Amino acid sequence: MPRANKLSAYLKKRDFAKTAEPKGSKAATKSSRLRFVVQKHAASRLHYDLRLELDGVFKSWAVTKGPSLDPRDRRLAVEVEDHPLDYGDFEGVIPKGQYGGGTVMLWDRGYWTPHGESAQEMLRRGDLKFSLDGSKLRGGWVLVRMRGDKTSRKNWLLIKHHDKYALDSDGDTVLKKDRSVASSRSMEQIADGRGRKPKAFMSKRNVLKADAVWRSHGSAGGAHRRSSTEARLRAQYPSKRSAPAELPNFIKPELCTLVGRPPSDLGWGHEIKFDGYRIQIRVEEGAATLRTRNGLDWTDRFVLLSRSAATLPNCIVDGEVVALNDDGVPDFGALQAALSNGRSEQLIYYAFDLLFCDGQDLRKLSLRGRKDRLKRLLSSRLGDGQSQIRYVRHFETAGDAVLKSACGMSLEGIVSKRLDSPYRSGRIGDWTKSKCRTGQEVVIGGWEEAGGRLRSLLVGIQREDGLAYVGKVGTGFSREVVEPLHNRLKRLDSKRSPFAEIGNPRAGHRTHWAKPTLVAEIEFAGWTADHKIRQAAFKGLREDKPAIEVRAETPARAKRALAVARRARVKRILHPQGRRPRDGKTNNVVMGVTITNPDKPLWPNAGDGRPVTKLDYARYLEAVGPWMLEHIRGRPCSIVRAPDGIHGQHFFQRHFAEGAASLLTAVKVSGRKPYLQIDRLEALAHVAQIAGLELHPWNCAPGEPNRPGRLVFDLDPGPQVAFERVVAAAIEIRDRLTEVGLEGFCKTTGGKGLHVVAPLKSGATDKTGWPEAKAFAREICARMAADSPSQFLIEMTKKDRTGRIFLDYLRNDRTSTAVAPLSARAREGATVSMPLSWAQLRKNLDPSRYTIRTATALLAKIRPWTDYRAGQRSLLHAIRTMRGRRAS
């Protein structure tokens, strides 16, 4: 069929005097591969248009819910008319009243390949199998015509194949990548005609501008006129109302999700996080009301701020009230002191959002648009000087850099917000917060005093079974605060403990219980394994939040998102040369960290004749990070660094170095120089950047360096010892541990030996220390050596090593380390310390087969140590059991 006939239905449905869609008159550039595009289309109903190049046109389907990466999802795809190839470069707005009126985004594009026989034959039969190679969609797919559709034959199902790009759950994750591949714009920016124009793909150059929005003829001569900003938002975004909207009494605020690291994607704005009270200002007819995040009227507490706000028109503004210290930094203690003294002239209101103004509800507009309106409003009414009400600017540079700057200025952290998002009450995920210091709100349930003076607070958080005790707060009380706080607590004195039974502190003559109504803000060093706070300091009372809402606040770590990222990392490492963009340049950004000198070889060979580059190593750590992190997080960690590769100089780094504060963690142990700690996935990318080839964490419980968290038995074979004997020794260690109630897990060391690891319970019921752990481990090894002196020894004497296995129990001390599971080794072959199941531990096992190249693929298949956490056992019980066996 001639191409013109194929497009007859397309041409008939459109009035090109009113729409900017292409007429199909311009020829697309030739390509050696078939191309595809997916356009997100907000017409009367949101859908995604899949277009496959074939026979000079785009064969097209409207996928109602969008493509899913889960092969179990069968998405309805309605076949529509063929489209011209130059439609593959169209991004803009189809005017309302025209066919398909609404906003169109170039959501994805790339190349497609039919599987097997001809695409035409598969289409005729109703079973089109193909592969996509796009920016967002990749791998195998199939379009299957629905069998019951015998009349129109237009209804198909779009299904993802089971391959390395598939997801077993949360297949809609890909739809969250909601930016144009051609212009990096959001739907709202496209509707508004803002931002960059789309980059051409089907033709050599674009004929459309960024504001591809046409209007019908409005004057003689048929001149085309661009619509106004409000009109461009018409498809799925609200326009101005003809009648003023009613001013709400109060709008529940949008809340932030705590994250470990600020987002690094485009389209986010980063603001300073203010250490104060969240306050909403409502102005009506020259009277301003100030309310807390829970709607409490605090106008009387901020009289001067209320007077300043009264000069604004009818509006609702969202912001934070703070007090600045002598260094000009927000200080929560200074805020409390100012309120106690009634000195509201010292307070500043930092406004960061405008929700309502002059009869218009602005919540459905983008944050960028709302902030523009807010900035103009404050500038015109209050001026740009040192008013008590000030505009909060945002930064669109990398979030990590903004956070690092904020921490360097002793600020609390930053808040990151999607600039194209509407205002939605609640914790939606469009706003996140990243802190420089760990903070938490707690409920005061009691206090301790000495000599009639307040010494510490007993605090808790709400859990399912009531108020759970989380520890004491004994520092941070200034002179101005301690006496008024003590007096308030005395008025709340109670005869009964408000805490749940489990973990309840003991009553004593210094201990007093309090009715759990006061909420305090604290800073602390982190959580212990039994969910207690460490090194907590008092910052002030939070009178804007009820005690019933206080729960533990930890960085968001969605299991589905983590699983998706984990699979993606594993798949990517299987291609060791790295995925390269179409311009041929290596993508050297891993987990938001730029890897300099990415092609530098760190290992000359990984057993496959090819070197392991710095970038290869970073991607390996990205792939195995979710597994490795469980065994290194919360523990000081030493790093073997080799900046020039394994044949260059090696040096051991155990202490924290300045310059990596936003990624690595500094932890003090007994007043020593801070040790470094790896508590987040992104920190592993920094480890690769500094060529940290080996990771050796302490074996303590997470967050508790003085308490053992696992036992490690290192089986180090001497000369002339076959590996099958090392395997037998590991099994014997496991059996001896089982006899006293401990679970053993095995891993290679990355060398010629094996480690047997026994995870330990840690908590109030098992207070064993390092001396007991070391003595117990020695006893296990000594008994083995005594039973088989020709096989084993526990003293490292070189002349006695030949033919025997050294049972090294010395790793079970506070500052002793053992190589982390999945850590690489700075040795020939790029071997790794591989966790294994006991079924894998066979006589013919070759530990050299586990390398940076092979480990991730094997890990995805075998899933070892899945019950590691469930295998935690009591060391105290094991010690008592061993003593009983010895006595008998």
Coordinates of C-alpha atoms in Angstrom, one line a residue, residues 291-655:
R291 CA -1.0 27.9 62.8
T292 CA 1.3 25.0 63.6
R293 CA 1.6 21.9 61.4
N294 CA -1.3 20.4 63.4
G295 CA -3.5 23.4 63.1
L296 CA -3.0 24.9 66.5
D297 CA -3.4 28.7 66.6
W298 CA -0.1 30.3 67.7
T299 CA -0.9 33.8 66.6
D300 CA -0.5 35.2 70.1
R301 CA 3.0 33.7 70.3
F302 CA 4.2 35.5 67.1
V303 CA 2.5 38.9 67.5
L304 CA 5.1 40.8 65.4
L305 CA 5.2 38.2 62.7
S306 CA 1.4 38.4 62.5
R307 CA 1.6 42.2 62.1
S308 CA 4.1 41.9 59.2
A309 CA 2.0 39.2 57.5
A310 CA -1.1 41.4 57.8
T311 CA 0.2 43.6 54.9
L312 CA -0.2 40.7 52.5
P313 CA -3.3 40.1 50.4
N314 CA -5.6 37.2 51.2
C315 CA -3.3 34.2 51.0
I316 CA -1.9 31.1 52.7
V317 CA 1.8 30.8 53.0
D318 CA 3.8 27.8 54.2
G319 CA 7.1 28.3 56.0
E320 CA 9.2 27.9 59.2
V321 CA 9.7 30.2 62.2
V322 CA 13.3 30.3 63.4
A323 CA 15.6 32.2 65.7
L324 CA 19.2 32.9 64.5
N325 CA 22.2 32.6 66.8
D326 CA 25.2 35.0 66.8
D327 CA 26.6 33.3 63.7
G328 CA 23.4 33.8 61.8
V329 CA 22.5 30.1 61.9
P330 CA 19.0 28.8 62.9
D331 CA 19.1 27.6 66.5
F332 CA 16.3 25.7 68.0
G333 CA 17.5 26.5 71.6
A334 CA 17.5 30.2 70.7
L335 CA 14.0 29.8 69.4
Q336 CA 12.8 28.3 72.7
A337 CA 14.5 31.0 74.7
A338 CA 12.9 33.7 72.6
L339 CA 9.4 32.2 73.0
S340 CA 10.0 31.8 76.8
N341 CA 11.1 35.4 77.1
G342 CA 8.3 36.7 74.9
R343 CA 10.8 38.3 72.5
S344 CA 9.2 37.6 69.1
E345 CA 11.1 40.5 67.5
Q346 CA 14.1 38.1 67.3
L347 CA 12.2 35.6 65.2
I348 CA 12.3 35.2 61.4
Y349 CA 9.7 33.6 59.2
Y350 CA 11.2 31.8 56.2
A351 CA 8.5 31.4 53.6
F352 CA 9.0 28.6 51.0
D353 CA 5.6 28.0 49.5
L354 CA 2.4 29.8 48.4
L355 CA -0.8 27.7 48.5
F356 CA -3.5 30.3 47.9
C357 CA -3.5 33.9 46.8
D358 CA -6.0 36.5 45.6
G359 CA -8.9 34.0 45.2
Q360 CA -6.8 31.4 43.5
D361 CA -6.0 27.9 44.8
L362 CA -2.4 27.4 43.7
R363 CA -1.9 23.9 45.0
K364 CA -2.2 22.2 41.6
L365 CA 0.4 24.4 40.0
S366 CA 4.1 23.3 40.0
L367 CA 6.3 24.1 42.9
R368 CA 8.4 26.2 40.6
G369 CA 5.4 28.3 39.6
R370 CA 4.2 28.7 43.2
K371 CA 7.6 29.8 44.4
D372 CA 7.8 32.4 41.5
R373 CA 4.5 33.8 42.7
L374 CA 5.7 33.8 46.3
K375 CA 8.9 35.6 45.5
R376 CA 7.1 38.3 43.6
L377 CA 4.5 38.7 46.3
L378 CA 7.0 39.1 49.1
S379 CA 9.2 41.4 47.1
S380 CA 6.3 43.7 46.1
R381 CA 4.7 43.8 49.6
L382 CA 7.6 43.5 52.0
G383 CA 10.6 44.6 49.9
D384 CA 13.9 42.7 49.5
G385 CA 15.5 43.9 52.8
Q386 CA 15.7 42.4 56.2
S387 CA 12.0 41.8 56.8
Q388 CA 10.8 39.4 59.4
I389 CA 9.2 37.4 56.6
R390 CA 11.8 36.2 54.0
Y391 CA 11.7 34.2 50.8
V392 CA 13.5 30.8 50.8
R393 CA 15.6 30.4 47.6
H394 CA 16.4 27.0 46.3
F395 CA 19.4 25.5 44.5
E396 CA 19.3 23.2 41.4
T397 CA 22.8 21.9 41.6
A398 CA 23.7 18.4 42.8
G399 CA 22.0 17.6 46.1
D400 CA 25.1 16.1 47.7
A401 CA 27.0 19.4 47.1
V402 CA 24.2 21.4 48.7
L403 CA 24.1 19.1 51.7
K404 CA 27.9 19.2 52.1
S405 CA 27.8 23.0 52.1
A406 CA 24.9 23.1 54.6
C407 CA 26.8 20.8 56.9
G408 CA 29.9 22.9 56.6
M409 CA 27.9 25.9 57.8
S410 CA 26.6 23.9 60.8
L411 CA 23.1 23.8 59.5
E412 CA 20.6 21.0 60.2
G413 CA 20.5 19.7 56.6
I414 CA 18.5 20.3 53.4
V415 CA 15.0 19.7 52.0
S416 CA 14.8 18.5 48.4
K417 CA 11.5 19.0 46.4
R418 CA 10.4 18.1 43.0
L419 CA 10.0 21.4 41.2
D420 CA 7.3 20.1 38.9
S421 CA 5.1 18.7 41.7
P422 CA 1.8 20.1 42.9
Y423 CA 1.2 20.7 46.7
R424 CA -0.3 17.6 48.3
S425 CA -0.9 17.2 52.0
G426 CA 0.8 14.4 53.8
R427 CA 4.0 12.4 53.3
I428 CA 3.9 11.9 49.5
G429 CA 7.5 11.5 48.6
D430 CA 7.9 14.6 46.5
W431 CA 9.6 16.3 49.4
T432 CA 12.6 14.7 51.1
K433 CA 14.9 15.8 53.9
S434 CA 18.6 14.9 54.4
K435 CA 20.2 15.7 57.8
C436 CA 23.8 16.6 58.7
R437 CA 23.2 15.2 62.2
T438 CA 20.9 12.4 63.3
G439 CA 17.8 13.9 65.0
Q440 CA 14.6 12.4 66.5
E441 CA 11.6 13.6 68.4
V442 CA 11.0 11.6 71.6
V443 CA 8.3 11.6 74.4
I444 CA 9.5 12.3 77.9
G445 CA 8.3 9.6 80.2
G446 CA 10.4 10.3 83.3
W447 CA 13.5 11.9 84.6
E448 CA 16.4 11.2 87.0
E449 CA 17.7 13.8 89.4
A450 CA 20.6 14.0 91.9
G451 CA 20.8 16.5 94.8
G452 CA 17.4 17.9 93.7
R453 CA 18.8 18.8 90.2
L454 CA 17.7 17.4 86.8
R455 CA 20.3 15.0 85.5
S456 CA 18.7 13.1 82.6
L457 CA 15.5 12.5 80.8
L458 CA 13.9 9.0 80.3
V459 CA 12.4 9.0 76.8
G460 CA 10.5 6.8 74.4
I461 CA 8.7 6.6 71.1
Q462 CA 5.4 5.3 70.1
R463 CA 5.2 1.7 68.8
E464 CA 2.4 -0.7 68.2
D465 CA 2.4 -2.0 71.8
G466 CA 2.6 1.5 73.4
L467 CA 5.4 3.9 74.4
A468 CA 8.7 2.1 74.0
Y469 CA 11.6 3.1 76.2
V470 CA 14.6 4.1 74.0
G471 CA 17.1 5.5 76.5
K472 CA 18.4 8.5 78.5
V473 CA 19.2 12.0 77.5
G474 CA 21.7 13.5 79.8
T475 CA 23.3 16.4 78.0
G476 CA 22.4 19.6 76.2
F477 CA 20.5 21.4 79.0
S478 CA 21.4 25.0 79.1
R479 CA 21.0 27.1 82.3
E480 CA 18.0 28.9 80.9
V481 CA 16.2 25.6 80.1
V482 CA 17.0 23.1 82.8
E483 CA 15.1 24.7 85.7
P484 CA 11.9 25.5 83.8
L485 CA 12.0 22.0 82.3
H486 CA 12.5 20.4 85.7
N487 CA 9.5 22.4 87.1
R488 CA 7.3 21.3 84.2
L489 CA 8.2 17.7 84.8
K490 CA 7.4 17.9 88.5
R491 CA 3.9 19.1 87.6
L492 CA 3.6 15.9 85.4
D493 CA 4.8 13.6 88.1
S494 CA 3.1 10.1 88.0
K495 CA 3.2 7.0 90.2
R496 CA 3.3 4.6 87.2
S497 CA 5.8 4.2 84.4
P498 CA 4.3 5.2 81.0
F499 CA 6.6 2.8 79.2
A500 CA 5.7 -0.6 77.8
E501 CA 6.9 -3.5 80.0
I502 CA 9.7 -4.7 77.7
G503 CA 12.9 -2.7 78.1
N504 CA 11.4 -0.6 81.0
P505 CA 14.0 1.2 83.0
R506 CA 14.2 0.3 86.7
A507 CA 12.5 2.4 89.3
G508 CA 14.7 3.9 92.0
H509 CA 14.9 6.8 94.5
R510 CA 16.4 9.0 91.8
T511 CA 13.9 8.0 89.1
H512 CA 10.6 9.8 88.6
W513 CA 7.9 9.0 86.2
A514 CA 6.0 11.6 84.2
K515 CA 2.7 11.7 82.3
P516 CA 3.9 11.3 78.6
T517 CA 2.7 14.6 77.2
L518 CA 6.0 16.5 76.6
V519 CA 7.8 16.0 73.3
A520 CA 11.5 16.8 73.0
E521 CA 13.8 17.2 70.1
I522 CA 17.2 15.4 70.5
E523 CA 20.4 14.8 68.6
F524 CA 22.1 11.4 68.9
A525 CA 24.8 9.3 67.5
G526 CA 22.5 6.5 66.2
W527 CA 20.5 3.4 67.2
T528 CA 22.0 0.4 69.0
A529 CA 21.1 -3.2 68.0
D530 CA 18.4 -3.3 70.7
H531 CA 16.8 0.0 69.5
K532 CA 18.3 2.4 72.1
I533 CA 19.6 5.8 71.4
R534 CA 23.4 6.5 71.7
Q535 CA 25.0 9.7 72.9
A536 CA 21.8 11.7 73.0
A537 CA 21.7 15.5 73.6
F538 CA 18.6 17.6 74.4
K539 CA 17.8 20.4 71.9
G540 CA 14.4 21.7 73.1
L541 CA 10.7 20.9 73.6
R542 CA 8.4 20.5 70.5
E543 CA 5.1 22.0 71.6
D544 CA 3.8 21.8 68.0
K545 CA 3.5 18.1 67.9
P546 CA 1.4 15.7 70.1
A547 CA 3.1 12.9 71.9
I548 CA 0.9 10.3 70.2
E549 CA 2.5 11.0 66.8
V550 CA 6.1 10.5 67.9
R551 CA 7.6 7.5 66.1
A552 CA 11.1 6.4 65.1
E553 CA 12.3 8.3 62.1
T554 CA 14.7 6.4 59.8
P555 CA 15.8 7.0 56.3
A556 CA 13.3 5.6 53.7
R557 CA 14.4 2.3 52.2
A558 CA 11.5 1.0 50.2
K559 CA 12.0 -2.8 49.8
R560 CA 10.7 -2.9 46.3
A561 CA 12.8 0.0 45.1
L562 CA 15.8 -1.6 46.7
A563 CA 15.1 -4.9 45.1
V564 CA 14.7 -3.2 41.7
A565 CA 18.0 -1.4 42.1
R566 CA 19.7 -4.5 43.3
R567 CA 18.7 -6.5 40.2
A568 CA 19.7 -3.6 38.0
R569 CA 23.1 -3.5 39.6
V570 CA 23.7 -7.2 39.2
K571 CA 22.6 -7.2 35.5
R572 CA 24.8 -4.2 34.7
I573 CA 28.0 -5.8 36.2
L574 CA 27.6 -8.7 33.9
H575 CA 28.7 -6.4 31.1
P576 CA 32.1 -5.4 32.5
Q577 CA 33.0 -2.9 29.8
G578 CA 30.1 -0.8 31.1
R579 CA 27.1 0.6 29.3
R580 CA 28.1 3.4 27.0
P581 CA 25.9 6.2 25.8
R582 CA 25.3 6.6 22.1
D583 CA 28.0 9.2 21.9
G584 CA 30.5 6.5 22.7
K585 CA 31.7 8.0 26.0
T586 CA 31.8 5.9 29.2
N587 CA 29.1 6.7 31.8
N588 CA 31.4 7.1 34.8
V589 CA 28.8 8.2 37.4
V590 CA 28.0 5.4 39.9
M591 CA 25.4 6.0 42.5
G592 CA 25.8 9.7 42.0
V593 CA 29.6 9.7 42.5
T594 CA 31.8 10.6 39.6
I595 CA 34.6 8.1 39.1
T596 CA 37.7 9.9 37.9
N597 CA 40.2 8.0 35.8
P598 CA 37.5 5.3 35.2
D599 CA 39.7 3.3 32.8
K600 CA 42.7 2.9 35.2
P601 CA 43.4 -0.8 35.8
L602 CA 43.3 -1.8 39.4
W603 CA 43.7 -5.5 38.8
P604 CA 45.6 -6.6 35.6
N605 CA 43.4 -9.7 35.2
A606 CA 40.2 -11.2 36.8
G607 CA 40.8 -14.7 35.5
D608 CA 39.4 -13.9 32.1
G609 CA 42.4 -12.1 30.6
R610 CA 40.9 -8.7 31.0
P611 CA 41.9 -6.0 33.6
V612 CA 39.4 -4.7 36.2
T613 CA 39.2 -1.0 35.9
K614 CA 38.3 1.5 38.5
L615 CA 34.9 1.9 36.9
D616 CA 34.4 -1.9 36.8
Y617 CA 35.2 -2.0 40.5
A618 CA 32.7 0.8 41.3
R619 CA 30.0 -1.1 39.5
Y620 CA 30.8 -4.3 41.3
L621 CA 30.3 -2.5 44.6
E622 CA 27.1 -1.0 43.3
A623 CA 25.9 -4.5 42.4
V624 CA 26.8 -6.3 45.7
G625 CA 26.3 -3.3 47.9
P626 CA 22.8 -4.3 49.2
W627 CA 24.2 -7.7 50.4
M628 CA 27.5 -6.3 51.7
L629 CA 26.0 -3.4 53.6
E630 CA 24.2 -5.7 56.1
H631 CA 27.6 -6.9 57.3
I632 CA 29.5 -3.6 57.4
R633 CA 26.9 -0.9 58.4
G634 CA 27.2 0.5 61.9
R635 CA 30.7 -0.9 62.4
P636 CA 34.1 0.9 62.1
C637 CA 35.7 -0.3 58.9
S638 CA 39.4 -0.3 57.8
I639 CA 40.2 0.0 54.1
V640 CA 43.2 -1.3 52.2
R641 CA 43.8 1.3 49.5
A642 CA 45.9 0.9 46.4
P643 CA 45.6 4.0 44.2
D644 CA 47.8 2.6 41.5
G645 CA 46.4 -0.9 41.5
I646 CA 47.4 -4.1 43.3
H647 CA 51.0 -3.8 42.1
G648 CA 51.4 -0.3 43.4
Q649 CA 51.8 1.0 47.0
H650 CA 49.2 -0.3 49.5
F651 CA 48.2 1.5 52.7
F652 CA 45.8 0.8 55.5
Q653 CA 43.2 3.5 56.4
R654 CA 41.1 3.1 59.5
H655 CA 40.5 6.7 60.6

